[in-house]
Amino acid sequence: MWLFLAFIAVPLIEIALFIQIGGAIGLGWTLAIVVLTALIGTSLMRAQGAMAMSQIRSSLSEVRDPTEPLVNGAMILFAGALLLTPGFFTDAIGFSLLVPGIRSVVFQAIRSRVSVSGSMNVSGGFSNTRKQPHRPMQGDVIDGEYHELSDDENRGQRPSGWTKH
């Protein structure tokens, strides 16, 4: 229901703002502002998007929780889409999502509403937190010795059954 209301309310707000601002400053300035905000927003989105990607890479390489950098990246992408959409209301929301402090407040609000029931383990798989992680048992290690046979030693030998030939 909220999504339906947003699809109705946002265009109505944008139309009302275009009429009010266009009447106050004129059509040319209104269109110039819309194009200028799209250009500025695109450059800001690229810079912050690159920064978010480096934060995601570093959190994955350091085996830290990548949730916050991923959500920041998603919010930056959403902000870019809003900034490319013509309108003053969507531009205001888009520019506000490019502010790191506002993104952290939005992230905390989202985090308080979402509960995670699993976690990422070191091997890269997703495991349920209720299960114990796999630990190698004493019988998992087999000691052995080997020596390589030269081609002369290997001729005439039949397969032992321990290797695939």
PDB file of C-alpha atoms in Angstrom:
ATOM      1  CA  MET A   1       0.000   0.000   0.000  1.00  0.00           C
ATOM      2  CA  TRP A   2       2.874   2.393   0.804  1.00  0.00           C
ATOM      3  CA  LEU A   3       4.411   1.829  -2.602  1.00  0.00           C
ATOM      4  CA  PHE A   4       1.084   2.591  -4.296  1.00  0.00           C
ATOM      5  CA  LEU A   5       0.777   5.841  -2.346  1.00  0.00           C
ATOM      6  CA  ALA A   6       4.349   6.797  -3.276  1.00  0.00           C
ATOM      7  CA  PHE A   7       3.615   6.245  -6.986  1.00  0.00           C
ATOM      8  CA  ILE A   8       0.670   8.615  -6.698  1.00  0.00           C
ATOM      9  CA  ALA A   9       2.114  11.202  -4.291  1.00  0.00           C
ATOM     10  CA  VAL A  10       5.568  11.736  -5.833  1.00  0.00           C
ATOM     11  CA  PRO A  11       4.360  12.772  -9.319  1.00  0.00           C
ATOM     12  CA  LEU A  12       1.729  15.074  -7.773  1.00  0.00           C
ATOM     13  CA  ILE A  13       4.366  16.714  -5.581  1.00  0.00           C
ATOM     14  CA  GLU A  14       6.700  17.099  -8.580  1.00  0.00           C
ATOM     15  CA  ILE A  15       3.979  18.690 -10.734  1.00  0.00           C
ATOM     16  CA  ALA A  16       3.055  21.110  -7.951  1.00  0.00           C
ATOM     17  CA  LEU A  17       6.704  22.087  -7.443  1.00  0.00           C
ATOM     18  CA  PHE A  18       7.270  22.562 -11.191  1.00  0.00           C
ATOM     19  CA  ILE A  19       4.248  24.882 -11.380  1.00  0.00           C
ATOM     20  CA  GLN A  20       5.282  26.884  -8.287  1.00  0.00           C
ATOM     21  CA  ILE A  21       8.997  27.195  -9.104  1.00  0.00           C
ATOM     22  CA  GLY A  22       8.451  27.616 -12.851  1.00  0.00           C
ATOM     23  CA  GLY A  23       5.971  30.419 -12.166  1.00  0.00           C
ATOM     24  CA  ALA A  24       8.415  32.147  -9.827  1.00  0.00           C
ATOM     25  CA  ILE A  25      11.663  31.919 -11.834  1.00  0.00           C
ATOM     26  CA  GLY A  26      10.497  31.084 -15.375  1.00  0.00           C
ATOM     27  CA  LEU A  27      10.650  28.039 -17.628  1.00  0.00           C
ATOM     28  CA  GLY A  28      14.264  28.458 -18.802  1.00  0.00           C
ATOM     29  CA  TRP A  29      15.734  28.652 -15.301  1.00  0.00           C
ATOM     30  CA  THR A  30      13.571  25.768 -14.142  1.00  0.00           C
ATOM     31  CA  LEU A  31      14.823  23.513 -16.937  1.00  0.00           C
ATOM     32  CA  ALA A  32      18.415  24.677 -16.369  1.00  0.00           C
ATOM     33  CA  ILE A  33      18.187  23.781 -12.685  1.00  0.00           C
ATOM     34  CA  VAL A  34      16.787  20.326 -13.497  1.00  0.00           C
ATOM     35  CA  VAL A  35      19.610  19.581 -15.971  1.00  0.00           C
ATOM     36  CA  LEU A  36      22.281  21.039 -13.670  1.00  0.00           C
ATOM     37  CA  THR A  37      21.152  18.946 -10.682  1.00  0.00           C
ATOM     38  CA  ALA A  38      21.236  15.824 -12.862  1.00  0.00           C
ATOM     39  CA  LEU A  39      24.841  16.581 -13.951  1.00  0.00           C
ATOM     40  CA  ILE A  40      26.059  17.430 -10.449  1.00  0.00           C
ATOM     41  CA  GLY A  41      24.267  14.431  -8.980  1.00  0.00           C
ATOM     42  CA  THR A  42      25.794  12.086 -11.543  1.00  0.00           C
ATOM     43  CA  SER A  43      29.337  13.235 -10.776  1.00  0.00           C
ATOM     44  CA  LEU A  44      28.758  13.012  -7.010  1.00  0.00           C
ATOM     45  CA  MET A  45      27.214   9.564  -7.419  1.00  0.00           C
ATOM     46  CA  ARG A  46      30.242   8.321  -9.398  1.00  0.00           C
ATOM     47  CA  ALA A  47      32.708   9.577  -6.795  1.00  0.00           C
ATOM     48  CA  GLN A  48      30.789   8.206  -3.835  1.00  0.00           C
ATOM     49  CA  GLY A  49      29.996   4.978  -5.672  1.00  0.00           C
ATOM     50  CA  ALA A  50      33.703   4.354  -6.269  1.00  0.00           C
ATOM     51  CA  MET A  51      34.363   5.020  -2.595  1.00  0.00           C
ATOM     52  CA  ALA A  52      31.585   2.615  -1.581  1.00  0.00           C
ATOM     53  CA  MET A  53      33.036  -0.089  -3.858  1.00  0.00           C
ATOM     54  CA  SER A  54      36.448   0.277  -2.221  1.00  0.00           C
ATOM     55  CA  GLN A  55      34.817  -0.020   1.216  1.00  0.00           C
ATOM     56  CA  ILE A  56      33.005  -3.189   0.109  1.00  0.00           C
ATOM     57  CA  ARG A  57      36.260  -4.678  -1.242  1.00  0.00           C
ATOM     58  CA  SER A  58      38.179  -3.858   1.936  1.00  0.00           C
ATOM     59  CA  SER A  59      35.478  -5.284   4.207  1.00  0.00           C
ATOM     60  CA  LEU A  60      35.403  -8.502   2.179  1.00  0.00           C
ATOM     61  CA  SER A  61      39.198  -8.818   2.088  1.00  0.00           C
ATOM     62  CA  GLU A  62      39.420  -8.208   5.845  1.00  0.00           C
ATOM     63  CA  VAL A  63      36.522 -10.664   6.499  1.00  0.00           C
ATOM     64  CA  ARG A  64      34.394  -7.961   8.133  1.00  0.00           C
ATOM     65  CA  ASP A  65      30.641  -7.580   7.885  1.00  0.00           C
ATOM     66  CA  PRO A  66      29.977  -5.947   4.474  1.00  0.00           C
ATOM     67  CA  THR A  67      26.380  -5.007   5.300  1.00  0.00           C
ATOM     68  CA  GLU A  68      26.890  -1.283   5.851  1.00  0.00           C
ATOM     69  CA  PRO A  69      29.046  -0.689   2.743  1.00  0.00           C
ATOM     70  CA  LEU A  70      26.562  -2.707   0.649  1.00  0.00           C
ATOM     71  CA  VAL A  71      23.607  -0.698   1.942  1.00  0.00           C
ATOM     72  CA  ASN A  72      25.545   2.545   1.380  1.00  0.00           C
ATOM     73  CA  GLY A  73      26.223   1.457  -2.197  1.00  0.00           C
ATOM     74  CA  ALA A  74      22.549   0.661  -2.729  1.00  0.00           C
ATOM     75  CA  MET A  75      21.515   4.046  -1.324  1.00  0.00           C
ATOM     76  CA  ILE A  76      24.032   5.829  -3.570  1.00  0.00           C
ATOM     77  CA  LEU A  77      22.644   3.955  -6.577  1.00  0.00           C
ATOM     78  CA  PHE A  78      19.083   4.874  -5.563  1.00  0.00           C
ATOM     79  CA  ALA A  79      20.173   8.501  -5.075  1.00  0.00           C
ATOM     80  CA  GLY A  80      21.601   8.507  -8.590  1.00  0.00           C
ATOM     81  CA  ALA A  81      18.336   7.221 -10.018  1.00  0.00           C
ATOM     82  CA  LEU A  82      16.435   9.929  -8.138  1.00  0.00           C
ATOM     83  CA  LEU A  83      18.819  12.635  -9.343  1.00  0.00           C
ATOM     84  CA  LEU A  84      18.417  11.554 -12.958  1.00  0.00           C
ATOM     85  CA  THR A  85      14.637  11.697 -12.595  1.00  0.00           C
ATOM     86  CA  PRO A  86      13.479  15.209 -13.484  1.00  0.00           C
ATOM     87  CA  GLY A  87      12.000  16.995 -10.523  1.00  0.00           C
ATOM     88  CA  PHE A  88      12.789  19.027  -7.444  1.00  0.00           C
ATOM     89  CA  PHE A  89      11.399  16.648  -4.829  1.00  0.00           C
ATOM     90  CA  THR A  90      13.312  13.629  -6.165  1.00  0.00           C
ATOM     91  CA  ASP A  91      16.454  15.792  -6.438  1.00  0.00           C
ATOM     92  CA  ALA A  92      16.122  16.822  -2.792  1.00  0.00           C
ATOM     93  CA  ILE A  93      15.803  13.183  -1.682  1.00  0.00           C
ATOM     94  CA  GLY A  94      18.634  12.127  -4.001  1.00  0.00           C
ATOM     95  CA  PHE A  95      21.036  14.789  -2.750  1.00  0.00           C
ATOM     96  CA  SER A  96      20.145  13.991   0.862  1.00  0.00           C
ATOM     97  CA  LEU A  97      21.021  10.315   0.274  1.00  0.00           C
ATOM     98  CA  LEU A  98      24.463  11.394  -0.941  1.00  0.00           C
ATOM     99  CA  VAL A  99      25.218  12.875   2.498  1.00  0.00           C
ATOM    100  CA  PRO A 100      27.060  10.188   4.534  1.00  0.00           C
ATOM    101  CA  GLY A 101      25.462  11.247   7.836  1.00  0.00           C
ATOM    102  CA  ILE A 102      21.963  10.879   6.443  1.00  0.00           C
ATOM    103  CA  ARG A 103      22.877   7.495   4.931  1.00  0.00           C
ATOM    104  CA  SER A 104      24.081   6.273   8.330  1.00  0.00           C
ATOM    105  CA  VAL A 105      20.811   7.389   9.978  1.00  0.00           C
ATOM    106  CA  VAL A 106      18.819   5.601   7.246  1.00  0.00           C
ATOM    107  CA  PHE A 107      21.033   2.515   7.658  1.00  0.00           C
ATOM    108  CA  GLN A 108      20.443   2.441  11.420  1.00  0.00           C
ATOM    109  CA  ALA A 109      16.685   2.758  10.851  1.00  0.00           C
ATOM    110  CA  ILE A 110      16.764  -0.117   8.353  1.00  0.00           C
ATOM    111  CA  ARG A 111      18.992  -2.218  10.625  1.00  0.00           C
ATOM    112  CA  SER A 112      16.616  -1.777  13.574  1.00  0.00           C
ATOM    113  CA  ARG A 113      13.750  -3.201  11.494  1.00  0.00           C
ATOM    114  CA  VAL A 114      15.637  -6.155   9.943  1.00  0.00           C
ATOM    115  CA  SER A 115      16.893  -9.194  11.818  1.00  0.00           C
ATOM    116  CA  VAL A 116      19.593 -11.406  10.338  1.00  0.00           C
ATOM    117  CA  SER A 117      19.399 -15.124  11.099  1.00  0.00           C
ATOM    118  CA  GLY A 118      22.636 -16.277   9.480  1.00  0.00           C
ATOM    119  CA  SER A 119      26.231 -15.256   9.129  1.00  0.00           C
ATOM    120  CA  MET A 120      29.027 -15.633   6.665  1.00  0.00           C
ATOM    121  CA  ASN A 121      31.764 -18.059   7.626  1.00  0.00           C
ATOM    122  CA  VAL A 122      35.419 -17.782   6.662  1.00  0.00           C
ATOM    123  CA  SER A 123      35.202 -20.338   3.853  1.00  0.00           C
ATOM    124  CA  GLY A 124      32.660 -18.132   2.068  1.00  0.00           C
ATOM    125  CA  GLY A 125      29.532 -20.180   2.693  1.00  0.00           C
ATOM    126  CA  PHE A 126      26.417 -19.052   4.466  1.00  0.00           C
ATOM    127  CA  SER A 127      25.678 -20.952   7.640  1.00  0.00           C
ATOM    128  CA  ASN A 128      22.813 -20.866  10.059  1.00  0.00           C
ATOM    129  CA  THR A 129      23.903 -19.363  13.377  1.00  0.00           C
ATOM    130  CA  ARG A 130      22.211 -22.146  15.318  1.00  0.00           C
ATOM    131  CA  LYS A 131      24.509 -24.813  13.890  1.00  0.00           C
ATOM    132  CA  GLN A 132      28.065 -25.291  15.083  1.00  0.00           C
ATOM    133  CA  PRO A 133      30.744 -24.559  12.483  1.00  0.00           C
ATOM    134  CA  HIS A 134      32.688 -27.519  11.085  1.00  0.00           C
ATOM    135  CA  ARG A 135      35.931 -28.176  12.925  1.00  0.00           C
ATOM    136  CA  PRO A 136      38.380 -30.773  11.640  1.00  0.00           C
ATOM    137  CA  MET A 137      38.498 -33.885  13.751  1.00  0.00           C
ATOM    138  CA  GLN A 138      41.659 -35.759  14.654  1.00  0.00           C
ATOM    139  CA  GLY A 139      40.942 -38.468  12.050  1.00  0.00           C
ATOM    140  CA  ASP A 140      40.847 -35.945   9.150  1.00  0.00           C
ATOM    141  CA  VAL A 141      44.668 -35.868   8.787  1.00  0.00           C
ATOM    142  CA  ILE A 142      46.519 -38.739   7.142  1.00  0.00           C
ATOM    143  CA  ASP A 143      50.318 -38.796   7.260  1.00  0.00           C
ATOM    144  CA  GLY A 144      52.194 -40.420   4.421  1.00  0.00           C
ATOM    145  CA  GLU A 145      55.421 -40.558   2.472  1.00  0.00           C
ATOM    146  CA  TYR A 146      55.981 -40.740  -1.261  1.00  0.00           C
ATOM    147  CA  HIS A 147      58.704 -40.872  -3.830  1.00  0.00           C
ATOM    148  CA  GLU A 148      58.488 -40.139  -7.504  1.00  0.00           C
ATOM    149  CA  LEU A 149      59.249 -42.873 -10.000  1.00  0.00           C
ATOM    150  CA  SER A 150      61.289 -42.091 -13.053  1.00  0.00           C
ATOM    151  CA  ASP A 151      59.977 -43.152 -16.454  1.00  0.00           C
ATOM    152  CA  ASP A 152      62.342 -46.152 -16.420  1.00  0.00           C
ATOM    153  CA  GLU A 153      61.026 -47.337 -13.050  1.00  0.00           C
ATOM    154  CA  ASN A 154      57.397 -46.784 -14.056  1.00  0.00           C
ATOM    155  CA  ARG A 155      57.553 -48.916 -17.267  1.00  0.00           C
ATOM    156  CA  GLY A 156      56.088 -52.345 -16.962  1.00  0.00           C
ATOM    157  CA  GLN A 157      54.329 -51.533 -13.699  1.00  0.00           C
ATOM    158  CA  ARG A 158      50.668 -52.349 -13.418  1.00  0.00           C
ATOM    159  CA  PRO A 159      48.332 -49.810 -11.830  1.00  0.00           C
ATOM    160  CA  SER A 160      48.145 -50.339  -8.087  1.00  0.00           C
ATOM    161  CA  GLY A 161      44.465 -49.554  -7.774  1.00  0.00           C
ATOM    162  CA  TRP A 162      45.187 -46.534  -5.584  1.00  0.00           C
ATOM    163  CA  THR A 163      45.440 -44.084  -8.433  1.00  0.00           C
ATOM    164  CA  LYS A 164      43.413 -43.440 -11.544  1.00  0.00           C
ATOM    165  CA  HIS A 165      45.191 -44.414 -14.778  1.00  0.00           C
TER     166      HIS A 165
END
